[in-house]
Tab-separated table of C-alpha atoms in Angstrom:
chain	number	residue	atom	x	y	z
A	30	UNK	CA	97.079	147.358	71.883
A	31	UNK	CA	95.929	143.891	72.983
A	32	UNK	CA	92.759	142.014	73.927
A	33	UNK	CA	91.850	138.865	75.846
A	34	UNK	CA	88.623	136.946	76.452
A	35	UNK	CA	87.114	135.499	79.644
A	36	UNK	CA	84.610	132.773	78.715
A	37	UNK	CA	81.751	132.572	81.252
A	38	UNK	CA	79.123	131.745	78.605
A	39	UNK	CA	76.750	128.829	78.576
A	40	UNK	CA	73.752	128.159	76.287
A	41	UNK	CA	70.383	129.330	77.566
A	42	UNK	CA	69.140	125.739	78.036
A	43	UNK	CA	72.318	124.335	79.603
A	44	UNK	CA	73.905	124.237	83.049
A	45	UNK	CA	77.419	123.780	81.655
A	46	UNK	CA	79.599	126.140	79.702
A	47	UNK	CA	80.984	125.627	76.240
A	48	UNK	CA	84.139	126.602	74.382
A	49	UNK	CA	83.961	129.614	72.061
A	50	UNK	CA	85.848	130.637	68.938
A	51	UNK	CA	86.767	134.306	68.611
A	52	UNK	CA	87.248	135.982	65.229
A	53	UNK	CA	88.358	139.379	64.024
A	54	UNK	CA	85.356	140.643	62.047
A	55	UNK	CA	83.017	137.694	61.252
A	56	UNK	CA	83.902	134.038	60.768
A	57	UNK	CA	83.045	134.029	57.058
A	58	UNK	CA	85.664	136.589	56.052
A	59	UNK	CA	87.630	137.272	59.233
A	60	UNK	CA	90.622	135.807	61.025
A	61	UNK	CA	90.268	133.338	63.887
A	62	UNK	CA	92.102	134.691	66.917
A	63	UNK	CA	91.553	132.009	69.543
A	64	UNK	CA	89.437	129.261	71.073
A	65	UNK	CA	88.612	129.792	74.758
A	66	UNK	CA	87.563	126.906	77.015
A	67	UNK	CA	84.666	127.482	79.453
A	68	UNK	CA	85.622	129.102	82.742
A	69	UNK	CA	89.038	130.241	81.477
A	70	UNK	CA	90.780	133.372	80.216
A	71	UNK	CA	92.745	133.544	76.975
A	72	UNK	CA	96.218	134.901	76.387
A	73	UNK	CA	96.544	138.528	75.293
A	74	UNK	CA	96.508	138.891	71.498
A	75	UNK	CA	96.689	141.731	69.005
A	76	UNK	CA	93.354	142.068	67.146
A	77	UNK	CA	93.223	142.478	63.396
A	78	UNK	CA	92.338	146.059	62.392
A	79	UNK	CA	91.263	147.347	59.014
A	80	UNK	CA	93.546	149.906	57.416
A	81	UNK	CA	92.200	153.425	57.208
A	82	UNK	CA	92.141	155.667	54.183
A	83	UNK	CA	92.656	159.401	54.459
A	84	UNK	CA	89.760	161.122	56.211
A	85	UNK	CA	88.113	157.898	57.372
A	86	UNK	CA	88.546	158.649	61.071
A	87	UNK	CA	89.565	156.466	64.000
A	88	UNK	CA	90.894	152.948	63.587
A	89	UNK	CA	88.311	150.498	64.886
A	90	UNK	CA	88.227	146.728	65.226
A	91	UNK	CA	85.473	144.150	65.654
A	92	UNK	CA	85.370	140.771	67.373
A	93	UNK	CA	82.737	138.085	66.807
A	94	UNK	CA	82.064	135.093	69.065
A	95	UNK	CA	80.774	131.626	68.096
A	96	UNK	CA	80.318	128.262	69.817
A	97	UNK	CA	83.452	126.221	69.078
A	98	UNK	CA	83.433	124.877	65.518
A	99	UNK	CA	80.563	127.066	64.335
A	100	UNK	CA	81.021	129.624	61.562
A	101	UNK	CA	77.530	130.311	60.202
A	102	UNK	CA	76.263	133.837	60.868
A	103	UNK	CA	73.082	132.485	62.518
A	104	UNK	CA	75.317	130.769	65.121
A	105	UNK	CA	77.082	133.994	66.082
A	106	UNK	CA	76.762	134.692	69.818
A	107	UNK	CA	77.608	138.385	69.722
A	108	UNK	CA	79.557	140.968	67.693
A	109	UNK	CA	81.445	143.715	69.493
A	110	UNK	CA	83.317	146.723	68.105
A	111	UNK	CA	85.785	149.048	69.840
A	112	UNK	CA	88.083	151.943	69.005
A	113	UNK	CA	91.804	151.284	69.208
A	114	UNK	CA	94.341	153.328	71.168
A	115	UNK	CA	98.056	152.995	71.733
A	116	UNK	CA	98.740	150.932	74.870
A	117	UNK	CA	95.084	150.011	75.407
A	118	UNK	CA	94.546	146.532	76.934
A	119	UNK	CA	90.972	145.194	77.010
A	120	UNK	CA	89.403	142.194	78.753
A	121	UNK	CA	86.189	140.918	77.139
A	122	UNK	CA	83.879	138.902	79.412
A	123	UNK	CA	81.493	136.658	77.479
A	124	UNK	CA	78.326	136.081	79.544
A	125	UNK	CA	75.220	133.855	79.500
A	126	UNK	CA	72.185	135.133	77.562
A	127	UNK	CA	68.903	136.205	79.103
A	128	UNK	CA	66.615	133.187	79.697
A	129	UNK	CA	63.877	134.753	77.565
A	130	UNK	CA	66.202	135.357	74.610
A	131	UNK	CA	66.650	133.220	71.498
A	132	UNK	CA	70.215	132.433	72.533
A	133	UNK	CA	73.387	134.316	71.867
A	134	UNK	CA	75.381	135.986	74.605
A	135	UNK	CA	75.861	139.243	76.445
A	136	UNK	CA	79.250	140.834	77.030
A	137	UNK	CA	81.151	143.274	79.219
A	138	UNK	CA	84.437	144.931	78.324
A	139	UNK	CA	86.967	146.259	80.848
A	140	UNK	CA	90.183	148.184	80.351
A	141	UNK	CA	93.215	146.672	82.093
A	142	UNK	CA	95.240	149.642	80.879
A	143	UNK	CA	93.822	152.708	79.113
A	144	UNK	CA	96.972	153.699	77.221
A	145	UNK	CA	96.226	156.825	75.183
A	146	UNK	CA	92.443	156.260	75.290
A	147	UNK	CA	90.161	158.590	77.241
A	148	UNK	CA	87.052	156.359	76.973
A	149	UNK	CA	87.596	153.853	79.792
A	150	UNK	CA	87.850	155.678	83.120
A	151	UNK	CA	84.782	153.899	84.554
A	152	UNK	CA	85.914	150.432	83.429
A	153	UNK	CA	89.369	150.505	84.977
A	154	UNK	CA	90.452	148.927	88.258
A	155	UNK	CA	92.026	151.738	90.243
A	156	UNK	CA	95.481	151.755	91.800
A	157	UNK	CA	95.319	150.287	95.330
A	158	UNK	CA	96.568	152.213	98.370
A	159	UNK	CA	100.250	151.808	99.261
A	160	UNK	CA	101.096	148.315	100.505
A	161	UNK	CA	97.767	146.815	99.376
A	162	UNK	CA	96.241	145.037	96.370
A	163	UNK	CA	92.974	145.631	94.475
A	164	UNK	CA	90.502	142.968	93.333
A	165	UNK	CA	87.514	143.945	91.194
A	166	UNK	CA	84.700	141.481	91.967
A	167	UNK	CA	81.961	141.013	89.380
A	168	UNK	CA	78.937	138.660	89.386
A	169	UNK	CA	77.253	139.646	86.108
A	170	UNK	CA	77.503	136.034	84.894
A	171	UNK	CA	75.069	135.113	87.703
A	172	UNK	CA	72.458	137.792	86.998
A	173	UNK	CA	70.052	135.195	85.551
A	174	UNK	CA	70.938	132.371	87.966
A	175	UNK	CA	68.199	133.106	90.485
A	176	UNK	CA	64.721	131.573	90.385
A	177	UNK	CA	63.310	134.938	89.375
A	178	UNK	CA	65.268	136.675	86.561
A	179	UNK	CA	64.334	140.035	88.065
A	180	UNK	CA	65.760	139.068	91.456
A	181	UNK	CA	69.453	138.498	90.808
A	182	UNK	CA	71.701	137.079	93.569
A	183	UNK	CA	73.964	139.494	95.441
A	184	UNK	CA	77.186	138.988	97.383
A	185	UNK	CA	79.724	140.581	99.724
A	186	UNK	CA	83.424	139.926	100.217
A	187	UNK	CA	84.754	138.945	103.640
A	188	UNK	CA	87.967	138.025	105.427
A	189	UNK	CA	88.660	134.650	107.028
A	190	UNK	CA	87.714	136.336	110.321
A	191	UNK	CA	84.225	137.035	108.943
A	192	UNK	CA	84.693	140.788	108.534
A	193	UNK	CA	83.536	142.734	105.459
A	194	UNK	CA	86.392	143.896	103.249
A	195	UNK	CA	86.840	147.578	102.410
A	196	UNK	CA	86.519	148.828	98.859
A	197	UNK	CA	87.786	151.503	96.467
A	198	UNK	CA	85.500	154.069	94.897
A	199	UNK	CA	86.049	155.648	91.486
A	200	UNK	CA	88.646	158.189	92.627
A	201	UNK	CA	90.735	155.601	94.503
A	202	UNK	CA	89.473	156.419	98.006
A	203	UNK	CA	89.344	153.408	100.339
A	204	UNK	CA	86.138	152.876	102.328
A	205	UNK	CA	85.897	150.735	105.457
A	206	UNK	CA	82.567	151.959	106.883
A	207	UNK	CA	80.261	148.978	106.294
A	208	UNK	CA	77.135	151.127	106.645
A	209	UNK	CA	77.775	152.418	103.126
A	210	UNK	CA	78.842	149.145	101.473
A	211	UNK	CA	77.456	148.227	98.069
A	212	UNK	CA	76.602	144.683	97.013
A	213	UNK	CA	78.134	142.680	94.190
A	214	UNK	CA	75.454	141.495	91.783
A	215	UNK	CA	73.449	142.203	88.667
A	216	UNK	CA	75.743	144.293	86.496
A	217	UNK	CA	77.438	146.059	89.423
A	218	UNK	CA	80.860	145.135	90.726
A	219	UNK	CA	83.012	146.282	93.597
A	220	UNK	CA	86.770	146.706	93.903
A	221	UNK	CA	87.910	145.397	97.277
A	222	UNK	CA	91.191	146.279	98.962
A	223	UNK	CA	93.378	143.435	100.263
A	224	UNK	CA	96.459	143.288	102.419
A	225	UNK	CA	99.314	141.361	100.854
A	226	UNK	CA	98.654	137.629	101.278
A	227	UNK	CA	95.122	138.192	102.613
A	228	UNK	CA	92.595	135.532	101.652
A	229	UNK	CA	89.116	136.414	100.463
A	230	UNK	CA	85.731	134.748	100.963
A	231	UNK	CA	82.436	135.436	99.177
A	232	UNK	CA	79.151	135.536	101.113
A	233	UNK	CA	75.707	135.466	99.522
A	234	UNK	CA	73.184	137.942	100.896
A	235	UNK	CA	69.829	136.667	102.094
A	236	UNK	CA	66.268	137.568	101.086
A	237	UNK	CA	65.862	139.852	104.100
A	238	UNK	CA	67.427	143.219	104.822
A	239	UNK	CA	70.011	141.798	107.212
A	240	UNK	CA	73.049	143.982	107.834
A	241	UNK	CA	76.243	143.473	105.868
A	242	UNK	CA	78.219	142.629	109.021
A	243	UNK	CA	75.924	139.659	109.652
A	244	UNK	CA	76.296	138.550	106.024
A	245	UNK	CA	80.089	138.706	106.171
A	246	UNK	CA	80.133	136.691	109.397
A	247	UNK	CA	77.983	133.930	107.877
A	248	UNK	CA	79.172	130.766	106.127
A	249	UNK	CA	80.647	131.763	102.736
A	250	UNK	CA	79.497	130.360	99.393
A	251	UNK	CA	83.096	130.686	98.123
A	252	UNK	CA	85.534	129.490	100.811
A	253	UNK	CA	88.738	131.298	101.756
A	254	UNK	CA	90.786	131.787	98.582
A	255	UNK	CA	94.363	132.975	98.171
A	256	UNK	CA	94.407	135.587	95.392
A	257	UNK	CA	98.183	135.496	95.068
A	258	UNK	CA	98.218	139.281	94.839
A	259	UNK	CA	101.217	141.168	96.168
A	260	UNK	CA	101.230	144.833	97.162
A	261	UNK	CA	100.403	147.169	94.289
A	262	UNK	CA	98.922	144.447	92.065
A	263	UNK	CA	95.404	144.301	90.591
A	264	UNK	CA	93.089	141.538	89.387
A	265	UNK	CA	89.527	140.700	88.386
A	266	UNK	CA	87.482	138.164	90.334
A	267	UNK	CA	84.576	136.860	88.239
A	268	UNK	CA	81.780	134.889	89.906
A	269	UNK	CA	79.994	132.510	87.543
A	270	UNK	CA	78.030	129.263	87.256
A	271	UNK	CA	74.363	128.279	87.377
A	272	UNK	CA	73.899	127.842	91.146
A	273	UNK	CA	73.883	131.182	93.040
A	274	UNK	CA	74.538	129.358	96.320
A	275	UNK	CA	77.688	127.662	94.995
A	276	UNK	CA	79.329	130.030	92.506
A	277	UNK	CA	82.797	129.551	91.094
A	278	UNK	CA	85.424	132.293	91.300
A	279	UNK	CA	87.793	132.932	88.387
A	280	UNK	CA	90.783	135.129	89.273
A	281	UNK	CA	92.269	137.050	86.335
A	282	UNK	CA	95.458	139.039	87.100
A	283	UNK	CA	95.917	142.460	85.500
A	284	UNK	CA	99.357	143.225	84.140
C-alpha cells in the first residue's frame, strides 16, 4: 500500500501556507518520509509499519506532521493512524486549524484505491460513466475562510457556457437535475462528471437563496480550467487559500 500528502495547511495567524515534514510515527523516534511544499501534493510513498507479533491483530501505521524543520512534540500539527490493506492507496489532505484553536491542523483522508480494505467506500471517487471523467471537488480548506467561522463559503461547478455540471452520487448514478444539486463547502464535497476535454469553472454562492442556475451563470471565482482528464479517469480538485472570493484550485490525478 502507499500514501501521499496534499499540503493545504497554513498557521492560524497567517495568510500564507508553509512546508510540512511528514514522519512515520513521531519525529523523535520515527522515520522522515517527505517534506511537502504548500499548495502541492507529494509523490506516493510506502509508509513504515511496525511488525506484528502473533495475536496482536491488524497491521497499523501512524503518520505525524510538523512545520518544516520542527521535531519537538509540542510543534506537532497532527497525528493520524490508519489500518493497512493490500493495494490500499490513501491521500492525506492537511488542512488549516480552527481560528479558535491553539494551532495545529485538521486532516481528511481519502482512498484513491481501496485494495482489499472494506473501510473506505464513502471516501472513494466513483467510476465515471462511459466516455466521461470524474472530479471530486472539495473546499474543506476554506471552511474557516469566511468572516464568520460558522458561515463557511460554498461553491458550485459550472461549464464555460455557464451551466451547472452534473454529479455522481454514492452508487455511481449521474444527476443532471439542478433542483437537487448540493453545494461544495464546509466538509462536504461533490464529484462532478466531465466530458473528455471539458473545462471547469468554480462559482461562489451568494448570501441569498438564489437558484443554482443563476450561480452557475455568474462570473466564476476560479476561471475556466482544463483538468487534463481523459475518459474514464478520476481526480481530486481541492479549493484552498484564505480569500473565499479568490480560491486556488489544486488538481490531483488519481491513478
